[in-house]
Amino acid sequence: MAVSSWDGDLTYGELDELSLRLAHHLVGLGVGPEKFVLSCFEKSTWAIVARLAVLRAGGAYISIHATNPPIYLDSVIQRTEAGVLLSDVKFAARFQHLVPHFVGITPEWLRSLPVNHAPPCDTVVPENACLVLFTSGSTGQPKGIVQVHQSYTTAIRDYVRNIGLDSTTRMLHFDDYAFDISNLELLVPLTIGGCCCVPPPVKTTDNLINAISSLRANITFLTPTVAIKLDPAEISSLHTICVGGEPLPKELINKYSSSSTRLINQFGMGEVAICCAYNDSIHPDRGNTIGRPASGPIYIVDSASPERLLPLGAVGELLIEGPHLSRRYLDNTAVSRTAAGFLSKTPRWMAELHPARSVSRMYRTGDLGRLNADGTLDYIGRKDTILKLDGCRVDAIEVEHQARKCLSPADAIVVDLLGAIDGTEDPQIAALLYLDGHTDSKIPAVNGEPVITNAEKDGMAREKVDTIREAIKQALPAYMVPSVFLLMSWMPRTASKKTDRKKIRMLAQKYYMAERKLRMDSPCYVQQSQVLPP
């Protein structure tokens, strides 16, 4: 069985025939190498047929979401010159006017297409695009990451070997189609003769548990936020849960330590196919260890200059090398990002260490880490979470780590630097809290903004603030202890469910500067300065 889905199953023979019929139809619409096809589906068997058909036609698919704003869709279509859009027929009214060829997919229509057993396209090469991943974003131009056949075939080969997968694999296709993990969930099982298990579109914890059981899935990828909500006893068919995208809490590690389900930590980014590191030997006290390289080498370099290779144990930027890297970005809208990410010139030390790889492609991740004596890598945090206060380095991730020891898994905290260096008030370290049990906590509002208040003036939050402050004081220098604690009614997240640090920073800065103005306008205002280290 190739596909086991809530809306129907397909054998490999059926998947081959249906995708071949659609692929020939797409070729007739002009799809071929370096041609981009938009795809918008809810979870279904037919979304898999559509994606596979685009690849067999020689094209590259771009998954979009039905809720994407029109200005975003117009930008994607203009930049990719996409002329074909495959979709559930339910979205016809929304999409059919956007492109020259709208193709509404139904099982009946697919089976009505003529049979042609000739290869739809025989001119695809490893360097051709297979998919484009757009980063989520509501403003500006999101970067379009172009993945090629070479990067995905290499990454799939290594992933199968690293995780230990075979034709008995039944992988849950849980992630939204617009996000990169969904490509792993589709391409890995179909490459090795396994089964792609498709759950219903509605995502709830109960539905997830039921889908795992009814589809007999034995491996899935989840964020820690989702994985920690599951009871290992209720998902006995799963022999492996891969997690990633968020810090790995000790509570999650302990939860699965005594179960038969194996927990694997994956680390990666959109510019890398599948993942760049994995840890299949997770220790409760080393949740930040991302393990070993998955497909290509990872180096630790000076975050200010990749020309300086750092020694064992030193904290620096992760630099990735290998064929699993994407083909860079789609167009010139990401030139500045490309300069900061993909290196235009191989560092001199690479030519000295490995002369044969002196022109190898490399990518600066913007992530900080260190290499351990056992060959594993620790993830320290993003470069932009290293705050500079009066010349001192404040690791926001480390402050958050200490604070989380006082919080429940459902609570959240983000540490940032608020204020402006303008000679009026010194910037201050702030901790922004979301407390799940607080009476003011709310469900996130679409296009809304959370309410921000002073946590130290809140009766329910004050005791928690005191506990957090004391815990940080016990573990970190005084200058790393937040001097401002703010309470948020909900924690903004990106479309991929990660904490939206940029939006949180913007909202917190807006609140902080308004409050600062009130303080400065007060006749009782007394200028204060930040505590400095001795």
Short mmCIF file of C-alpha atoms in Angstrom, two decimals:
data_model
loop_
_atom_site.label_atom_id
_atom_site.label_comp_id
_atom_site.label_asym_id
_atom_site.label_seq_id
_atom_site.Cartn_x
_atom_site.Cartn_y
_atom_site.Cartn_z
CA MET A 1 0.00 0.00 0.00
CA ALA A 2 1.43 3.38 -1.06
CA VAL A 3 -1.17 5.65 0.54
CA SER A 4 -3.44 4.94 3.48
CA SER A 5 -5.73 7.91 4.01
CA TRP A 6 -8.89 8.92 5.78
CA ASP A 7 -10.43 9.50 2.32
CA GLY A 8 -9.18 6.40 0.51
CA ASP A 9 -6.21 4.12 -0.07
CA LEU A 10 -3.97 3.66 -3.10
CA THR A 11 -1.70 0.78 -4.01
CA TYR A 12 1.59 1.57 -5.71
CA GLY A 13 0.05 0.46 -9.00
CA GLU A 14 -2.89 2.83 -8.59
CA LEU A 15 -0.67 5.72 -7.51
CA ASP A 16 1.59 5.10 -10.49
CA GLU A 17 -1.28 5.10 -12.98
CA LEU A 18 -3.15 8.12 -11.60
CA SER A 19 -0.06 10.28 -11.21
CA LEU A 20 1.06 9.28 -14.72
CA ARG A 21 -2.29 10.32 -16.22
CA LEU A 22 -2.12 13.69 -14.47
CA ALA A 23 1.55 14.17 -15.36
CA HIS A 24 0.82 13.83 -19.08
CA HIS A 25 -2.05 16.29 -18.70
CA LEU A 26 0.31 18.77 -17.00
CA VAL A 27 2.89 18.41 -19.76
CA GLY A 28 0.12 19.38 -22.17
CA LEU A 29 -0.38 22.56 -20.11
CA GLY A 30 3.29 23.48 -20.47
CA VAL A 31 4.72 21.96 -17.30
CA GLY A 32 8.31 20.75 -17.57
CA PRO A 33 11.78 21.33 -16.09
CA GLU A 34 12.08 24.64 -14.23
CA LYS A 35 8.33 25.24 -14.50
CA PHE A 36 6.56 25.91 -11.21
CA VAL A 37 3.12 24.58 -10.32
CA LEU A 38 1.04 25.85 -7.40
CA SER A 39 -0.70 23.29 -5.20
CA CYS A 40 -3.41 23.89 -2.59
CA PHE A 41 -5.05 20.97 -0.81
CA GLU A 42 -6.43 19.93 2.50
CA LYS A 43 -5.10 16.60 3.73
CA SER A 44 -6.12 13.98 1.18
CA THR A 45 -5.00 11.13 -1.04
CA TRP A 46 -5.32 13.37 -4.09
CA ALA A 47 -2.84 15.92 -2.82
CA ILE A 48 -0.21 13.17 -2.95
CA VAL A 49 -1.20 12.22 -6.50
CA ALA A 50 -0.96 15.88 -7.51
CA ARG A 51 2.51 16.44 -6.03
CA LEU A 52 3.88 13.26 -7.56
CA ALA A 53 2.39 14.15 -10.95
CA VAL A 54 4.14 17.54 -10.95
CA LEU A 55 7.48 15.82 -10.30
CA ARG A 56 6.86 13.22 -13.02
CA ALA A 57 6.02 16.01 -15.46
CA GLY A 58 9.44 17.48 -14.71
CA GLY A 59 8.12 20.50 -12.82
CA ALA A 60 8.48 21.79 -9.28
CA TYR A 61 5.57 22.20 -6.89
CA ILE A 62 4.85 25.11 -4.57
CA SER A 63 2.38 24.40 -1.80
CA ILE A 64 0.17 27.29 -0.75
CA HIS A 65 -2.53 27.58 1.89
CA ALA A 66 -6.15 28.46 1.24
CA THR A 67 -5.92 31.26 3.81
CA ASN A 68 -2.92 32.97 2.20
CA PRO A 69 -3.78 36.65 1.57
CA PRO A 70 -4.27 37.71 -2.08
CA ILE A 71 -1.23 40.02 -2.03
CA TYR A 72 0.93 37.07 -0.97
CA LEU A 73 -0.45 34.80 -3.71
CA ASP A 74 -0.01 37.49 -6.35
CA SER A 75 3.62 37.89 -5.29
CA VAL A 76 4.29 34.14 -5.47
CA ILE A 77 2.68 33.83 -8.90
CA GLN A 78 4.53 36.85 -10.26
CA ARG A 79 7.92 35.71 -8.96
CA THR A 80 7.58 32.08 -10.08
CA GLU A 81 5.65 32.77 -13.31
CA ALA A 82 3.44 29.84 -12.36
CA GLY A 83 0.77 29.17 -14.97
CA VAL A 84 -0.88 26.11 -13.41
CA LEU A 85 -2.60 25.66 -10.05
CA LEU A 86 -3.75 22.26 -8.75
CA SER A 87 -6.34 22.33 -6.02
CA ASP A 88 -9.31 20.80 -4.28
CA VAL A 89 -12.38 21.77 -6.29
CA LYS A 90 -13.78 23.46 -3.16
CA PHE A 91 -11.23 26.26 -3.67
CA ALA A 92 -12.13 26.88 -7.33
CA ALA A 93 -13.89 30.19 -6.73
CA ARG A 94 -10.88 31.51 -4.82
CA PHE A 95 -8.13 30.44 -7.21
CA GLN A 96 -9.37 29.90 -10.76
CA HIS A 97 -8.90 33.54 -11.79
CA LEU A 98 -5.29 33.71 -10.54
CA VAL A 99 -3.57 31.60 -13.20
CA PRO A 100 -4.17 30.62 -16.85
CA HIS A 101 -4.79 26.97 -15.93
CA PHE A 102 -6.73 26.06 -12.79
CA VAL A 103 -7.04 22.28 -12.35
CA GLY A 104 -9.59 21.09 -9.82
CA ILE A 105 -8.72 17.56 -8.73
CA THR A 106 -11.34 14.87 -8.10
CA PRO A 107 -10.94 11.08 -8.19
CA GLU A 108 -13.49 10.82 -10.99
CA TRP A 109 -11.73 13.40 -13.16
CA LEU A 110 -8.32 11.79 -12.62
CA ARG A 111 -9.63 8.40 -13.69
CA SER A 112 -11.20 9.95 -16.80
CA LEU A 113 -7.84 11.18 -18.11
CA PRO A 114 -6.36 9.13 -20.96
CA VAL A 115 -3.78 6.44 -20.21
CA ASN A 116 -0.30 6.97 -21.64
CA HIS A 117 2.49 4.73 -20.37
CA ALA A 118 5.29 6.70 -22.03
CA PRO A 119 7.50 8.78 -19.69
CA PRO A 120 5.93 12.25 -19.38
CA CYS A 121 9.35 13.93 -19.24
CA ASP A 122 12.80 12.50 -19.89
CA THR A 123 14.90 15.66 -19.65
CA VAL A 124 15.04 16.20 -15.88
CA VAL A 125 18.54 16.43 -14.40
CA PRO A 126 19.65 16.39 -10.73
CA GLU A 127 20.14 20.16 -10.73
CA ASN A 128 16.52 20.86 -11.74
CA ALA A 129 14.09 22.25 -9.18
CA CYS A 130 11.69 19.81 -7.52
CA LEU A 131 9.95 22.19 -5.11
CA VAL A 132 10.00 25.74 -3.81
CA LEU A 133 9.46 26.51 -0.15
CA PHE A 134 8.32 30.02 0.73
CA THR A 135 8.99 31.22 4.24
CA SER A 136 5.87 32.43 5.98
CA GLY A 137 5.52 36.18 6.26
CA SER A 138 2.83 38.82 6.10
CA THR A 139 5.05 41.76 5.16
CA GLY A 140 7.83 42.30 2.65
CA GLN A 141 8.95 39.59 0.26
CA PRO A 142 9.24 36.12 1.82
CA LYS A 143 12.23 34.21 0.50
CA GLY A 144 11.56 31.38 -1.93
CA ILE A 145 13.95 28.49 -1.28
CA VAL A 146 14.54 26.36 -4.38
CA GLN A 147 15.18 22.69 -3.64
CA VAL A 148 16.53 20.45 -6.40
CA HIS A 149 16.25 16.71 -7.05
CA GLN A 150 19.85 16.15 -6.02
CA SER A 151 19.37 17.70 -2.59
CA TYR A 152 16.27 15.68 -1.77
CA THR A 153 17.47 12.33 -3.11
CA THR A 154 20.70 12.71 -1.14
CA ALA A 155 18.89 13.73 2.03
CA ILE A 156 16.30 10.94 1.73
CA ARG A 157 19.02 8.31 1.24
CA ASP A 158 20.84 9.49 4.37
CA TYR A 159 17.66 9.96 6.42
CA VAL A 160 16.53 6.40 5.72
CA ARG A 161 19.93 5.09 6.81
CA ASN A 162 20.19 7.30 9.90
CA ILE A 163 16.70 6.65 11.26
CA GLY A 164 16.61 2.99 10.20
CA LEU A 165 13.60 2.95 7.87
CA ASP A 166 12.50 0.33 5.33
CA SER A 167 9.48 -0.85 3.35
CA THR A 168 7.56 -1.51 6.58
CA THR A 169 7.61 2.23 7.35
CA ARG A 170 4.18 3.80 7.78
CA MET A 171 4.84 7.53 8.12
CA LEU A 172 2.13 9.90 9.31
CA HIS A 173 1.64 12.80 6.88
CA PHE A 174 0.75 15.25 9.66
CA ASP A 175 2.39 18.58 8.80
CA ASP A 176 0.62 21.24 6.73
CA TYR A 177 1.48 21.00 3.03
CA ALA A 178 2.92 24.52 2.96
CA PHE A 179 5.71 23.57 5.39
CA ASP A 180 8.93 21.74 4.64
CA ILE A 181 8.40 18.70 6.88
CA SER A 182 5.42 17.66 4.73
CA ASN A 183 7.86 16.95 1.89
CA LEU A 184 9.76 14.52 4.12
CA GLU A 185 6.51 12.84 5.15
CA LEU A 186 5.56 12.29 1.50
CA LEU A 187 8.81 11.53 -0.30
CA VAL A 188 10.58 9.34 2.29
CA PRO A 189 8.00 6.52 2.55
CA LEU A 190 7.27 6.46 -1.18
CA THR A 191 10.99 6.26 -2.00
CA ILE A 192 11.54 3.13 0.11
CA GLY A 193 8.31 1.27 -0.64
CA GLY A 194 6.64 2.28 2.61
CA CYS A 195 3.23 3.81 3.20
CA CYS A 196 2.23 7.45 3.51
CA CYS A 197 -0.51 7.70 6.15
CA VAL A 198 -2.79 10.72 5.72
CA PRO A 199 -4.89 11.87 8.72
CA PRO A 200 -8.07 13.99 8.48
CA PRO A 201 -7.62 17.76 7.96
CA VAL A 202 -8.88 18.78 11.41
CA LYS A 203 -5.98 18.90 13.86
CA THR A 204 -6.85 18.11 17.45
CA THR A 205 -5.04 15.93 19.97
CA ASP A 206 -7.86 13.38 19.92
CA ASN A 207 -7.91 13.29 16.11
CA LEU A 208 -4.14 12.82 16.05
CA ILE A 209 -4.30 9.90 18.48
CA ASN A 210 -7.16 8.31 16.53
CA ALA A 211 -5.35 8.78 13.21
CA ILE A 212 -2.15 7.18 14.50
CA SER A 213 -4.17 4.19 15.69
CA SER A 214 -6.52 3.76 12.72
CA LEU A 215 -3.80 4.27 10.09
CA ARG A 216 -1.33 2.10 12.05
CA ALA A 217 1.37 4.76 11.66
CA ASN A 218 4.71 3.72 13.14
CA ILE A 219 6.69 6.95 12.71
CA THR A 220 5.79 10.64 12.76
CA PHE A 221 7.32 14.09 13.03
CA LEU A 222 5.84 16.44 15.64
CA THR A 223 6.83 19.63 17.37
CA PRO A 224 7.57 19.23 21.09
CA THR A 225 4.46 21.32 21.78
CA VAL A 226 2.31 18.61 20.16
CA ALA A 227 4.32 15.57 21.24
CA ILE A 228 4.15 16.43 24.94
CA LYS A 229 0.33 16.36 24.81
CA LEU A 230 0.27 12.69 23.78
CA ASP A 231 0.16 9.72 26.13
CA PRO A 232 2.66 7.05 24.99
CA ALA A 233 0.19 4.35 26.06
CA GLU A 234 -2.37 5.65 23.53
CA ILE A 235 0.01 5.62 20.55
CA SER A 236 1.48 2.14 20.91
CA SER A 237 1.84 1.64 17.13
CA LEU A 238 4.46 4.41 16.97
CA HIS A 239 7.99 3.09 17.30
CA THR A 240 9.54 6.50 16.50
CA ILE A 241 8.62 10.13 17.10
CA CYS A 242 10.90 12.66 15.46
CA VAL A 243 10.69 16.11 17.01
CA GLY A 244 12.08 19.48 16.03
CA GLY A 245 11.38 23.13 15.39
CA GLU A 246 11.40 24.03 19.09
CA PRO A 247 13.60 23.53 22.16
CA LEU A 248 13.33 19.99 23.54
CA PRO A 249 12.01 20.16 27.13
CA LYS A 250 13.20 17.74 29.79
CA GLU A 251 9.59 16.82 30.55
CA LEU A 252 9.12 15.46 27.02
CA ILE A 253 12.33 13.43 27.17
CA ASN A 254 11.33 11.91 30.50
CA LYS A 255 7.83 11.17 29.24
CA TYR A 256 9.10 8.84 26.53
CA SER A 257 12.20 7.50 28.30
CA SER A 258 10.33 4.51 29.73
CA SER A 259 8.09 3.86 26.72
CA SER A 260 8.71 1.67 23.68
CA THR A 261 8.51 4.74 21.44
CA ARG A 262 11.89 6.07 20.35
CA LEU A 263 12.39 9.86 20.48
CA ILE A 264 14.69 11.44 17.88
CA ASN A 265 15.57 15.13 17.77
CA GLN A 266 15.88 16.60 14.26
CA PHE A 267 17.49 19.93 13.49
CA GLY A 268 17.29 21.77 10.20
CA MET A 269 16.04 24.73 8.23
CA GLY A 270 14.34 25.38 4.89
CA GLU A 271 17.65 25.80 3.08
CA VAL A 272 18.51 22.16 3.81
CA ALA A 273 16.53 19.16 2.52
CA ILE A 274 15.01 17.04 5.32
CA CYS A 275 17.42 17.97 8.15
CA CYS A 276 21.09 18.69 8.78
CA ALA A 277 21.52 16.97 12.17
CA TYR A 278 19.79 14.33 14.26
CA ASN A 279 20.10 12.97 17.79
CA ASP A 280 18.86 9.44 18.46
CA SER A 281 20.49 9.18 21.91
CA ILE A 282 18.72 11.92 23.84
CA HIS A 283 19.71 12.52 27.46
CA PRO A 284 17.29 14.37 29.79
CA ASP A 285 19.98 16.83 30.87
CA ARG A 286 21.18 17.50 27.31
CA GLY A 287 18.02 18.51 25.50
CA ASN A 288 19.96 21.09 23.49
CA THR A 289 22.17 18.41 21.89
CA ILE A 290 21.14 18.11 18.23
CA GLY A 291 23.41 15.13 17.63
CA ARG A 292 25.48 14.43 14.55
CA PRO A 293 25.43 15.70 10.96
CA ALA A 294 22.77 13.97 8.86
CA SER A 295 24.03 14.36 5.29
CA GLY A 296 27.04 16.66 5.16
CA PRO A 297 29.64 18.17 7.49
CA ILE A 298 28.78 20.91 9.99
CA TYR A 299 31.53 23.29 11.07
CA ILE A 300 31.71 25.80 13.91
CA VAL A 301 33.00 29.18 12.72
CA ASP A 302 33.29 32.67 14.13
CA SER A 303 29.82 34.23 13.92
CA ALA A 304 31.39 37.41 12.56
CA SER A 305 33.52 35.69 9.90
CA PRO A 306 33.32 32.17 8.41
CA GLU A 307 37.03 32.49 7.58
CA ARG A 308 37.82 31.63 11.20
CA LEU A 309 37.28 27.96 12.08
CA LEU A 310 36.73 27.48 15.82
CA PRO A 311 38.10 24.68 18.04
CA LEU A 312 36.33 21.95 19.99
CA GLY A 313 34.04 23.34 22.69
CA ALA A 314 33.98 26.91 21.36
CA VAL A 315 30.62 28.57 20.67
CA GLY A 316 30.24 29.81 17.11
CA GLU A 317 27.98 29.79 14.07
CA LEU A 318 26.95 26.51 12.43
CA LEU A 319 28.24 26.31 8.84
CA ILE A 320 26.77 23.54 6.67
CA GLU A 321 28.37 21.89 3.65
CA GLY A 322 26.93 19.28 1.32
CA PRO A 323 24.70 18.25 -1.60
CA HIS A 324 21.60 18.40 0.63
CA LEU A 325 21.70 22.20 0.45
CA SER A 326 19.12 23.97 -1.67
CA ARG A 327 19.91 25.83 -4.89
CA ARG A 328 19.78 29.16 -3.10
CA TYR A 329 16.82 31.51 -3.42
CA LEU A 330 14.30 32.11 -6.13
CA ASP A 331 15.07 35.62 -7.29
CA ASN A 332 16.80 38.89 -6.51
CA THR A 333 14.42 39.74 -3.67
CA ALA A 334 16.65 37.61 -1.44
CA VAL A 335 20.05 38.81 -2.63
CA SER A 336 20.87 40.31 0.77
CA ARG A 337 19.77 37.11 2.48
CA THR A 338 21.84 35.05 0.05
CA ALA A 339 24.95 37.05 0.86
CA ALA A 340 24.41 36.40 4.54
CA GLY A 341 23.50 32.72 4.04
CA PHE A 342 25.06 30.90 1.12
CA LEU A 343 28.75 31.69 0.86
CA SER A 344 29.92 33.16 -2.42
CA LYS A 345 33.45 31.98 -1.69
CA THR A 346 34.71 28.89 0.11
CA PRO A 347 36.75 29.75 3.24
CA ARG A 348 40.51 29.41 2.92
CA TRP A 349 40.67 26.79 5.66
CA MET A 350 38.50 24.45 3.56
CA ALA A 351 41.05 24.47 0.73
CA GLU A 352 43.80 23.72 3.25
CA LEU A 353 41.94 20.89 5.01
CA HIS A 354 40.21 19.39 1.98
CA PRO A 355 41.77 20.58 -1.32
CA ALA A 356 39.33 18.47 -3.35
CA ARG A 357 36.40 20.39 -1.82
CA SER A 358 37.85 23.87 -2.27
CA VAL A 359 34.79 24.97 -4.28
CA SER A 360 32.19 23.25 -2.11
CA ARG A 361 28.87 24.98 -1.43
CA MET A 362 28.34 26.15 2.14
CA TYR A 363 25.56 27.82 4.11
CA ARG A 364 25.76 30.07 7.17
CA THR A 365 22.80 29.16 9.33
CA GLY A 366 22.68 32.08 11.76
CA ASP A 367 22.49 29.45 14.52
CA LEU A 368 25.03 29.23 17.31
CA GLY A 369 26.39 25.91 18.53
CA ARG A 370 29.44 24.03 19.72
CA LEU A 371 31.15 20.74 18.91
CA ASN A 372 31.48 18.31 21.81
CA ALA A 373 34.31 15.86 22.43
CA ASP A 374 32.06 12.92 21.47
CA GLY A 375 31.38 14.41 18.03
CA THR A 376 27.88 15.63 18.81
CA LEU A 377 26.69 19.20 18.41
CA ASP A 378 24.95 21.42 20.95
CA TYR A 379 22.48 24.06 19.80
CA ILE A 380 22.99 27.31 21.72
CA GLY A 381 20.51 29.61 19.98
CA ARG A 382 20.07 32.06 17.16
CA LYS A 383 22.62 34.80 16.68
CA ASP A 384 19.81 37.28 17.14
CA THR A 385 19.07 35.86 20.61
CA ILE A 386 22.49 36.94 21.83
CA LEU A 387 21.73 40.36 23.27
CA LYS A 388 24.34 43.04 23.91
CA LEU A 389 23.77 45.21 26.97
CA ASP A 390 26.39 47.77 27.95
CA GLY A 391 29.03 45.68 26.21
CA CYS A 392 27.95 42.46 27.95
CA ARG A 393 26.65 39.39 26.10
CA VAL A 394 23.28 38.21 27.37
CA ASP A 395 22.17 34.82 26.05
CA ALA A 396 18.37 35.11 25.84
CA ILE A 397 18.02 31.35 25.29
CA GLU A 398 19.95 30.59 28.47
CA VAL A 399 17.82 33.04 30.49
CA GLU A 400 14.68 31.43 29.06
CA HIS A 401 16.04 27.97 29.89
CA GLN A 402 16.48 28.87 33.55
CA ALA A 403 13.04 30.49 33.70
CA ARG A 404 11.29 27.46 32.14
CA LYS A 405 12.28 25.40 35.15
CA CYS A 406 9.63 27.38 37.01
CA LEU A 407 6.97 27.12 34.29
CA SER A 408 4.58 24.43 33.13
CA PRO A 409 4.94 22.93 29.61
CA ALA A 410 1.93 24.99 28.49
CA ASP A 411 3.47 28.28 29.66
CA ALA A 412 5.89 30.27 27.49
CA ILE A 413 8.60 32.89 27.88
CA VAL A 414 10.59 35.10 25.51
CA VAL A 415 13.51 37.22 26.70
CA ASP A 416 14.53 40.29 24.73
CA LEU A 417 16.13 43.70 25.00
CA LEU A 418 13.70 46.62 25.18
CA GLY A 419 14.32 50.33 25.01
CA ALA A 420 16.56 52.57 22.96
CA ILE A 421 20.10 53.83 23.39
CA ASP A 422 19.17 57.48 23.37
CA GLY A 423 20.65 58.80 26.60
CA THR A 424 17.27 58.94 28.32
CA GLU A 425 16.82 55.49 29.82
CA ASP A 426 19.17 52.56 29.39
CA PRO A 427 17.76 49.53 27.52
CA GLN A 428 16.60 46.76 29.82
CA ILE A 429 16.35 43.00 29.69
CA ALA A 430 12.68 42.03 29.59
CA ALA A 431 10.92 38.70 30.07
CA LEU A 432 7.60 38.31 28.27
CA LEU A 433 5.43 35.64 29.87
CA TYR A 434 2.41 33.65 28.81
CA LEU A 435 0.81 31.78 31.72
CA ASP A 436 -1.63 29.13 30.55
CA GLY A 437 -3.67 29.08 33.75
CA HIS A 438 -4.05 32.85 34.01
CA THR A 439 -7.58 34.19 33.84
CA ASP A 440 -6.56 36.77 31.21
CA SER A 441 -5.01 34.16 28.89
CA LYS A 442 -6.94 33.86 25.63
CA ILE A 443 -7.04 31.89 22.40
CA PRO A 444 -4.95 33.70 19.73
CA ALA A 445 -7.08 36.00 17.59
CA VAL A 446 -6.68 35.95 13.81
CA ASN A 447 -4.91 39.18 12.77
CA GLY A 448 -5.18 40.36 16.38
CA GLU A 449 -2.63 41.39 18.95
CA PRO A 450 -2.22 40.04 22.49
CA VAL A 451 -2.81 42.27 25.48
CA ILE A 452 0.43 43.16 27.28
CA THR A 453 0.47 44.19 30.94
CA ASN A 454 2.99 44.61 33.74
CA ALA A 455 3.34 41.14 35.26
CA GLU A 456 4.70 42.48 38.54
CA LYS A 457 1.48 44.43 39.11
CA ASP A 458 -0.70 41.40 38.38
CA GLY A 459 -1.95 39.54 41.43
CA MET A 460 -1.88 36.10 39.80
CA ALA A 461 1.45 36.53 38.03
CA ARG A 462 3.47 38.34 40.73
CA GLU A 463 4.38 35.20 42.67
CA LYS A 464 5.48 33.44 39.48
CA VAL A 465 7.65 36.43 38.55
CA ASP A 466 9.36 36.32 41.94
CA THR A 467 10.06 32.61 41.53
CA ILE A 468 11.48 33.08 38.03
CA ARG A 469 13.64 36.01 39.07
CA GLU A 470 15.10 34.04 41.97
CA ALA A 471 15.82 31.01 39.76
CA ILE A 472 17.69 33.15 37.24
CA LYS A 473 19.62 34.90 40.02
CA GLN A 474 20.76 31.53 41.32
CA ALA A 475 22.12 30.41 37.94
CA LEU A 476 23.24 33.47 35.99
CA PRO A 477 25.13 36.76 36.50
CA ALA A 478 23.13 39.69 37.85
CA TYR A 479 23.20 41.59 34.55
CA MET A 480 21.34 38.68 32.87
CA VAL A 481 18.38 38.88 35.26
CA PRO A 482 15.41 40.59 33.55
CA SER A 483 14.47 43.91 35.11
CA VAL A 484 11.11 44.02 33.32
CA PHE A 485 8.47 41.27 33.38
CA LEU A 486 5.51 41.59 31.01
CA LEU A 487 2.43 39.37 30.78
CA MET A 488 0.94 38.49 27.38
CA SER A 489 -2.62 37.23 26.95
CA TRP A 490 -1.33 34.85 24.27
CA MET A 491 2.00 34.14 22.62
CA PRO A 492 2.22 35.05 18.91
CA ARG A 493 3.41 32.25 16.65
CA THR A 494 4.39 32.01 13.01
CA ALA A 495 2.39 30.02 10.46
CA SER A 496 4.68 27.07 11.19
CA LYS A 497 3.74 27.28 14.92
CA LYS A 498 7.11 28.57 16.09
CA THR A 499 7.35 31.43 18.56
CA ASP A 500 7.20 34.64 16.52
CA ARG A 501 10.09 36.49 18.15
CA LYS A 502 10.02 39.33 15.64
CA LYS A 503 6.37 40.12 16.27
CA ILE A 504 6.79 39.74 20.03
CA ARG A 505 9.73 42.12 19.96
CA MET A 506 7.74 44.67 17.96
CA LEU A 507 4.70 44.49 20.26
CA ALA A 508 6.80 44.58 23.43
CA GLN A 509 8.85 47.52 22.20
CA LYS A 510 5.67 49.39 21.31
CA TYR A 511 4.26 48.77 24.80
CA TYR A 512 7.54 49.56 26.54
CA MET A 513 8.12 52.86 24.72
CA ALA A 514 4.55 54.01 25.46
CA GLU A 515 5.03 53.19 29.14
CA ARG A 516 8.40 54.91 29.15
CA LYS A 517 6.84 58.09 27.79
CA LEU A 518 4.29 58.04 30.60
CA ARG A 519 7.08 57.64 33.15
CA MET A 520 9.13 60.46 31.63
CA ASP A 521 6.11 62.77 31.55
CA SER A 522 5.47 62.14 35.22
CA PRO A 523 6.72 64.87 37.61
CA CYS A 524 8.07 62.07 39.83
CA TYR A 525 10.30 60.62 37.09
CA VAL A 526 13.79 59.64 38.20
CA GLN A 527 16.25 58.44 35.56
CA GLN A 528 17.60 54.94 36.22
CA SER A 529 20.33 52.84 34.64
CA GLN A 530 20.91 49.16 34.00
CA VAL A 531 22.78 47.02 36.53
CA LEU A 532 26.27 46.29 35.22
CA PRO A 533 28.49 43.31 36.00
CA PRO A 534 31.28 43.83 38.52
#
